[in-house]
Amino acid sequence: MNAPARKTSAATAKDREATKRRLIEAVGRVLARQGFQAVGVNTVAREAGVDKVLIYRYFDGLPGLVAAFAREGGFWPDLDELCGGDRQAFLALPFAKRMSLAVRNYLRAVRSRPLTREILAWRFLERNELTDALDTARAEAGAAILALAGEGVDRPDVDLPALHVLLGAAINHLAVRQDREPIFAGLALDDPATWERVEAMLDRMVRAVLGE
Amino acid sequence: MNAPARKTSAATAKDREATKRRLIEAVGRVLARQGFQAVGVNTVAREAGVDKVLIYRYFDGLPGLVAAFAREGGFWPDLDELCGGDRQAFLALPFAKRMSLAVRNYLRAVRSRPLTREILAWRFLERNELTDALDTARAEAGAAILALAGEGVDRPDVDLPALHVLLGAAINHLAVRQDREPIFAGLALDDPATWERVEAMLDRMVRAVLGE
DNA sequence: TGACAATGTCACTTGTCGGTGACTATCAAG
DNA sequence: CTTGATAGTCACCGACAAGTGACATTGTCA
């Protein structure tokens, strides 16, 4: 199903697929360079070097294009990244250590993905159709890691969901904030040393709450 | 300096001050009702029932108006609110208890101020001149409470700034998120019970890290 | 009274946004 | 070559944004 297209009228191959790809990639570039505020029909089309009408034709509008972009994936860390590569070794660790590691890796994952931070901020501020498209993948990624970290663990003495929510909220906030406002409560978020201190404190919190 | 204006040409009192106040209050209403996205020259002027050109004349543009609005204050909790009303009693508490109380009160303060949450979110999305005006007051409020909570305390074993940053980040994130997305990591942010759990976990974290 | 300055109104320009209708160019099938 | 479908271009629309210049209105002072 490649070389000379057969049948009815398969892909006149003036390169529709390539154009779609160019549009999807343009979304990523605009998002990374100018932020989500700039993600509009006109800007994205200009960035892709394509007429904006194609966004409507191929994706049924901007929300559709953003949804396609979201489906490309890669924004959210996968399980292997969060548990440090070796899932078996991860599961062999005691619970507190497991949580601590997952939290640290989540922080690093978000910090290393500018696009992810942008999406995080975006989803935060607008409840529109564009952002809905980006939600599903994130929710799934979050649920998966929590399930893995808590696998086979029974700790009725700790409100784990509440702990997760607080740790996740803190990390999300700091990561997003790093891009906008470099100083928070006297700490320089653009200084690597600050992030080491943050990691250390996260570790300490997790261990302290879970009882080492 | 009130009744019949003397001197040069003091305030022709077709009510410039009243108009300025109407504009400032209009910013608050628009912000509360429609969110910061809607805060524009046209909307605010319409809300105030005044011509938008006066925004330029009296405030030198929207940033100036927003700055005046920010100066009105009331968005950020003051020290008394954060330490529970009685500053003496607060200082008499052990450090861990003090921190725990301040954190809880900060959470409640933010949760009870829709306008504050809106400003918090706003600051996030735009690094423009409008939001700069809102920043100073917030930074000062934050520094003050941390100073009070840590007064006379010497805990070289704990990285207090890192702890503050993480707790503040978590609270800010959750509070803002509550308005946009009611579910976070499986917890319903619009359920009072959830917030009780969050408060309990914050308390537990603080005590665990500070060693009860 | 008349002059002047300040308050407030109105209409307008300019630019950008999302969105659409009509056009051309290309390719495959008959 | 003709037909017909699809890929892509272009010009335009209406809505709304920020900002401005000219005008009307009002109060104060000389």
Short mmCIF file of N, CA, C and O in Angstrom, two decimals, chain B residues 117-175:
data_model
loop_
_atom_site.label_atom_id
_atom_site.label_comp_id
_atom_site.label_asym_id
_atom_site.label_seq_id
_atom_site.Cartn_x
_atom_site.Cartn_y
_atom_site.Cartn_z
N ARG B 117 -7.40 34.02 43.71
CA ARG B 117 -7.10 32.87 42.84
C ARG B 117 -6.98 33.31 41.39
O ARG B 117 -6.12 32.84 40.65
N GLU B 118 -7.86 34.20 41.02
CA GLU B 118 -7.83 34.67 39.63
C GLU B 118 -6.51 35.39 39.33
O GLU B 118 -5.90 35.20 38.28
N ILE B 119 -6.09 36.19 40.28
CA ILE B 119 -4.83 36.91 40.10
C ILE B 119 -3.66 35.94 40.05
O ILE B 119 -2.74 36.08 39.25
N LEU B 120 -3.72 34.95 40.90
CA LEU B 120 -2.68 33.92 40.94
C LEU B 120 -2.56 33.24 39.58
O LEU B 120 -1.46 33.01 39.06
N ALA B 121 -3.68 32.92 39.01
CA ALA B 121 -3.68 32.25 37.71
C ALA B 121 -3.21 33.21 36.62
O ALA B 121 -2.47 32.82 35.71
N TRP B 122 -3.62 34.42 36.75
CA TRP B 122 -3.30 35.42 35.74
C TRP B 122 -1.80 35.59 35.62
O TRP B 122 -1.21 35.54 34.56
N ARG B 123 -1.19 35.75 36.75
CA ARG B 123 0.24 35.99 36.82
C ARG B 123 1.02 34.91 36.11
O ARG B 123 2.14 35.08 35.67
N PHE B 124 0.36 33.80 36.02
CA PHE B 124 0.94 32.63 35.48
C PHE B 124 1.03 32.63 34.00
O PHE B 124 1.92 32.10 33.39
N LEU B 125 0.04 33.20 33.42
CA LEU B 125 -0.12 33.08 31.98
C LEU B 125 0.56 34.20 31.26
O LEU B 125 1.06 34.03 30.16
N GLU B 126 0.65 35.35 31.86
CA GLU B 126 1.24 36.45 31.14
C GLU B 126 2.33 37.08 32.00
O GLU B 126 2.15 37.29 33.18
N ARG B 127 3.40 37.37 31.35
CA ARG B 127 4.49 38.01 32.07
C ARG B 127 4.47 39.49 31.72
O ARG B 127 5.47 40.14 31.72
N ASN B 128 3.32 39.99 31.37
CA ASN B 128 3.29 41.35 30.82
C ASN B 128 3.23 42.42 31.90
O ASN B 128 3.27 42.15 33.08
N GLU B 129 3.08 43.61 31.46
CA GLU B 129 3.10 44.76 32.36
C GLU B 129 1.90 44.73 33.30
O GLU B 129 1.98 45.22 34.43
N LEU B 130 0.82 44.16 32.83
CA LEU B 130 -0.37 44.14 33.68
C LEU B 130 -0.11 43.37 34.97
O LEU B 130 -0.46 43.81 36.05
N THR B 131 0.51 42.22 34.80
CA THR B 131 0.64 41.35 35.96
C THR B 131 1.78 41.77 36.87
O THR B 131 1.77 41.47 38.05
N ASP B 132 2.74 42.47 36.31
CA ASP B 132 3.84 42.94 37.15
C ASP B 132 3.30 43.76 38.30
O ASP B 132 3.79 43.69 39.43
N ALA B 133 2.28 44.52 38.01
CA ALA B 133 1.71 45.40 39.03
C ALA B 133 1.17 44.59 40.20
O ALA B 133 1.17 45.05 41.34
N LEU B 134 0.72 43.39 39.92
CA LEU B 134 0.08 42.61 40.96
C LEU B 134 1.08 41.84 41.81
O LEU B 134 0.73 41.27 42.83
N ASP B 135 2.31 41.86 41.37
CA ASP B 135 3.29 40.99 42.00
C ASP B 135 3.83 41.49 43.32
O ASP B 135 3.98 40.73 44.27
N THR B 136 4.14 42.74 43.35
CA THR B 136 4.84 43.28 44.51
C THR B 136 4.11 42.94 45.81
O THR B 136 4.70 42.37 46.74
N ALA B 137 2.85 43.26 45.85
CA ALA B 137 2.08 43.03 47.07
C ALA B 137 2.15 41.57 47.49
O ALA B 137 2.31 41.25 48.66
N ARG B 138 2.07 40.68 46.53
CA ARG B 138 2.07 39.28 46.87
C ARG B 138 3.41 38.85 47.46
O ARG B 138 3.47 38.17 48.48
N ALA B 139 4.46 39.27 46.82
CA ALA B 139 5.78 38.90 47.31
C ALA B 139 5.98 39.38 48.75
O ALA B 139 6.48 38.65 49.60
N GLU B 140 5.55 40.60 49.02
CA GLU B 140 5.70 41.14 50.37
C GLU B 140 4.91 40.34 51.38
O GLU B 140 5.40 39.98 52.45
N ALA B 141 3.67 40.04 51.03
CA ALA B 141 2.82 39.27 51.95
C ALA B 141 3.46 37.94 52.28
O ALA B 141 3.50 37.51 53.43
N GLY B 142 3.98 37.29 51.24
CA GLY B 142 4.61 35.99 51.46
C GLY B 142 5.82 36.08 52.37
O GLY B 142 5.95 35.30 53.32
N ALA B 143 6.66 37.05 52.10
CA ALA B 143 7.87 37.18 52.91
C ALA B 143 7.53 37.46 54.37
O ALA B 143 8.16 36.91 55.29
N ALA B 144 6.52 38.26 54.59
CA ALA B 144 6.17 38.65 55.96
C ALA B 144 5.76 37.44 56.79
O ALA B 144 6.23 37.26 57.92
N ILE B 145 4.92 36.62 56.24
CA ILE B 145 4.44 35.48 57.03
C ILE B 145 5.57 34.50 57.31
O ILE B 145 5.66 33.95 58.41
N LEU B 146 6.43 34.32 56.32
CA LEU B 146 7.53 33.40 56.56
C LEU B 146 8.45 33.94 57.66
O LEU B 146 8.94 33.18 58.50
N ALA B 147 8.65 35.23 57.65
CA ALA B 147 9.49 35.83 58.68
C ALA B 147 8.86 35.62 60.05
O ALA B 147 9.54 35.27 61.02
N LEU B 148 7.57 35.83 60.12
CA LEU B 148 6.90 35.69 61.41
C LEU B 148 6.93 34.24 61.91
O LEU B 148 7.22 33.97 63.07
N ALA B 149 6.64 33.33 60.99
CA ALA B 149 6.60 31.93 61.40
C ALA B 149 7.97 31.45 61.87
O ALA B 149 8.07 30.59 62.75
N GLY B 150 9.02 32.03 61.27
CA GLY B 150 10.35 31.56 61.62
C GLY B 150 11.03 32.41 62.67
O GLY B 150 12.21 32.22 62.94
N GLU B 151 10.28 33.31 63.27
CA GLU B 151 10.89 34.25 64.22
C GLU B 151 11.46 33.52 65.44
O GLU B 151 10.76 32.77 66.10
N GLY B 152 12.71 33.79 65.68
CA GLY B 152 13.34 33.20 66.86
C GLY B 152 13.58 31.71 66.74
O GLY B 152 13.82 31.04 67.74
N VAL B 153 13.52 31.21 65.52
CA VAL B 153 13.69 29.77 65.35
C VAL B 153 15.03 29.49 64.70
O VAL B 153 15.44 30.18 63.78
N ASP B 154 15.68 28.47 65.19
CA ASP B 154 16.94 28.08 64.57
C ASP B 154 16.89 26.60 64.26
O ASP B 154 16.96 25.75 65.13
N ARG B 155 16.71 26.31 62.98
CA ARG B 155 16.61 24.91 62.57
C ARG B 155 17.53 24.65 61.40
O ARG B 155 17.08 24.49 60.26
N PRO B 156 18.82 24.61 61.67
CA PRO B 156 19.76 24.39 60.56
C PRO B 156 19.62 23.00 59.95
O PRO B 156 20.17 22.73 58.89
N ASP B 157 18.87 22.14 60.61
CA ASP B 157 18.72 20.78 60.09
C ASP B 157 17.66 20.70 58.99
O ASP B 157 17.54 19.68 58.33
N VAL B 158 16.88 21.76 58.83
CA VAL B 158 15.82 21.73 57.82
C VAL B 158 16.01 22.87 56.83
O VAL B 158 16.29 24.00 57.23
N ASP B 159 15.86 22.58 55.58
CA ASP B 159 15.93 23.61 54.54
C ASP B 159 14.58 24.31 54.47
O ASP B 159 13.74 24.01 53.62
N LEU B 160 14.40 25.26 55.35
CA LEU B 160 13.09 25.90 55.44
C LEU B 160 12.62 26.57 54.15
O LEU B 160 11.46 26.40 53.76
N PRO B 161 13.48 27.33 53.47
CA PRO B 161 13.02 27.93 52.22
C PRO B 161 12.47 26.89 51.24
O PRO B 161 11.43 27.10 50.62
N ALA B 162 13.16 25.78 51.13
CA ALA B 162 12.68 24.73 50.21
C ALA B 162 11.32 24.21 50.66
O ALA B 162 10.42 23.97 49.85
N LEU B 163 11.16 24.06 51.95
CA LEU B 163 9.87 23.60 52.47
C LEU B 163 8.77 24.61 52.16
O LEU B 163 7.69 24.26 51.68
N HIS B 164 9.06 25.85 52.40
CA HIS B 164 8.09 26.91 52.12
C HIS B 164 7.68 26.90 50.66
O HIS B 164 6.50 27.00 50.31
N VAL B 165 8.68 26.82 49.81
CA VAL B 165 8.40 26.86 48.37
C VAL B 165 7.47 25.71 47.98
O VAL B 165 6.50 25.89 47.26
N LEU B 166 7.77 24.53 48.48
CA LEU B 166 6.96 23.38 48.08
C LEU B 166 5.54 23.48 48.62
O LEU B 166 4.57 23.19 47.91
N LEU B 167 5.41 23.90 49.86
CA LEU B 167 4.07 24.01 50.41
C LEU B 167 3.27 25.10 49.71
O LEU B 167 2.11 24.91 49.35
N GLY B 168 3.92 26.23 49.50
CA GLY B 168 3.25 27.32 48.81
C GLY B 168 2.85 26.93 47.41
O GLY B 168 1.74 27.23 46.95
N ALA B 169 3.73 26.26 46.72
CA ALA B 169 3.44 25.85 45.35
C ALA B 169 2.24 24.91 45.33
O ALA B 169 1.33 25.06 44.50
N ALA B 170 2.23 23.96 46.22
CA ALA B 170 1.13 23.00 46.25
C ALA B 170 -0.20 23.70 46.51
O ALA B 170 -1.20 23.46 45.82
N ILE B 171 -0.21 24.58 47.47
CA ILE B 171 -1.45 25.27 47.80
C ILE B 171 -1.91 26.15 46.65
O ILE B 171 -3.07 26.14 46.25
N ASN B 172 -0.98 26.90 46.09
CA ASN B 172 -1.36 27.76 44.97
C ASN B 172 -1.94 26.93 43.83
O ASN B 172 -2.97 27.28 43.25
N HIS B 173 -1.26 25.87 43.50
CA HIS B 173 -1.72 25.05 42.39
C HIS B 173 -3.13 24.51 42.63
O HIS B 173 -4.01 24.62 41.79
N LEU B 174 -3.32 23.95 43.80
CA LEU B 174 -4.62 23.35 44.08
C LEU B 174 -5.73 24.39 44.11
O LEU B 174 -6.82 24.15 43.59
N ALA B 175 -5.44 25.52 44.71
CA ALA B 175 -6.47 26.54 44.83
C ALA B 175 -6.89 27.05 43.46
O ALA B 175 -8.08 27.18 43.16
#
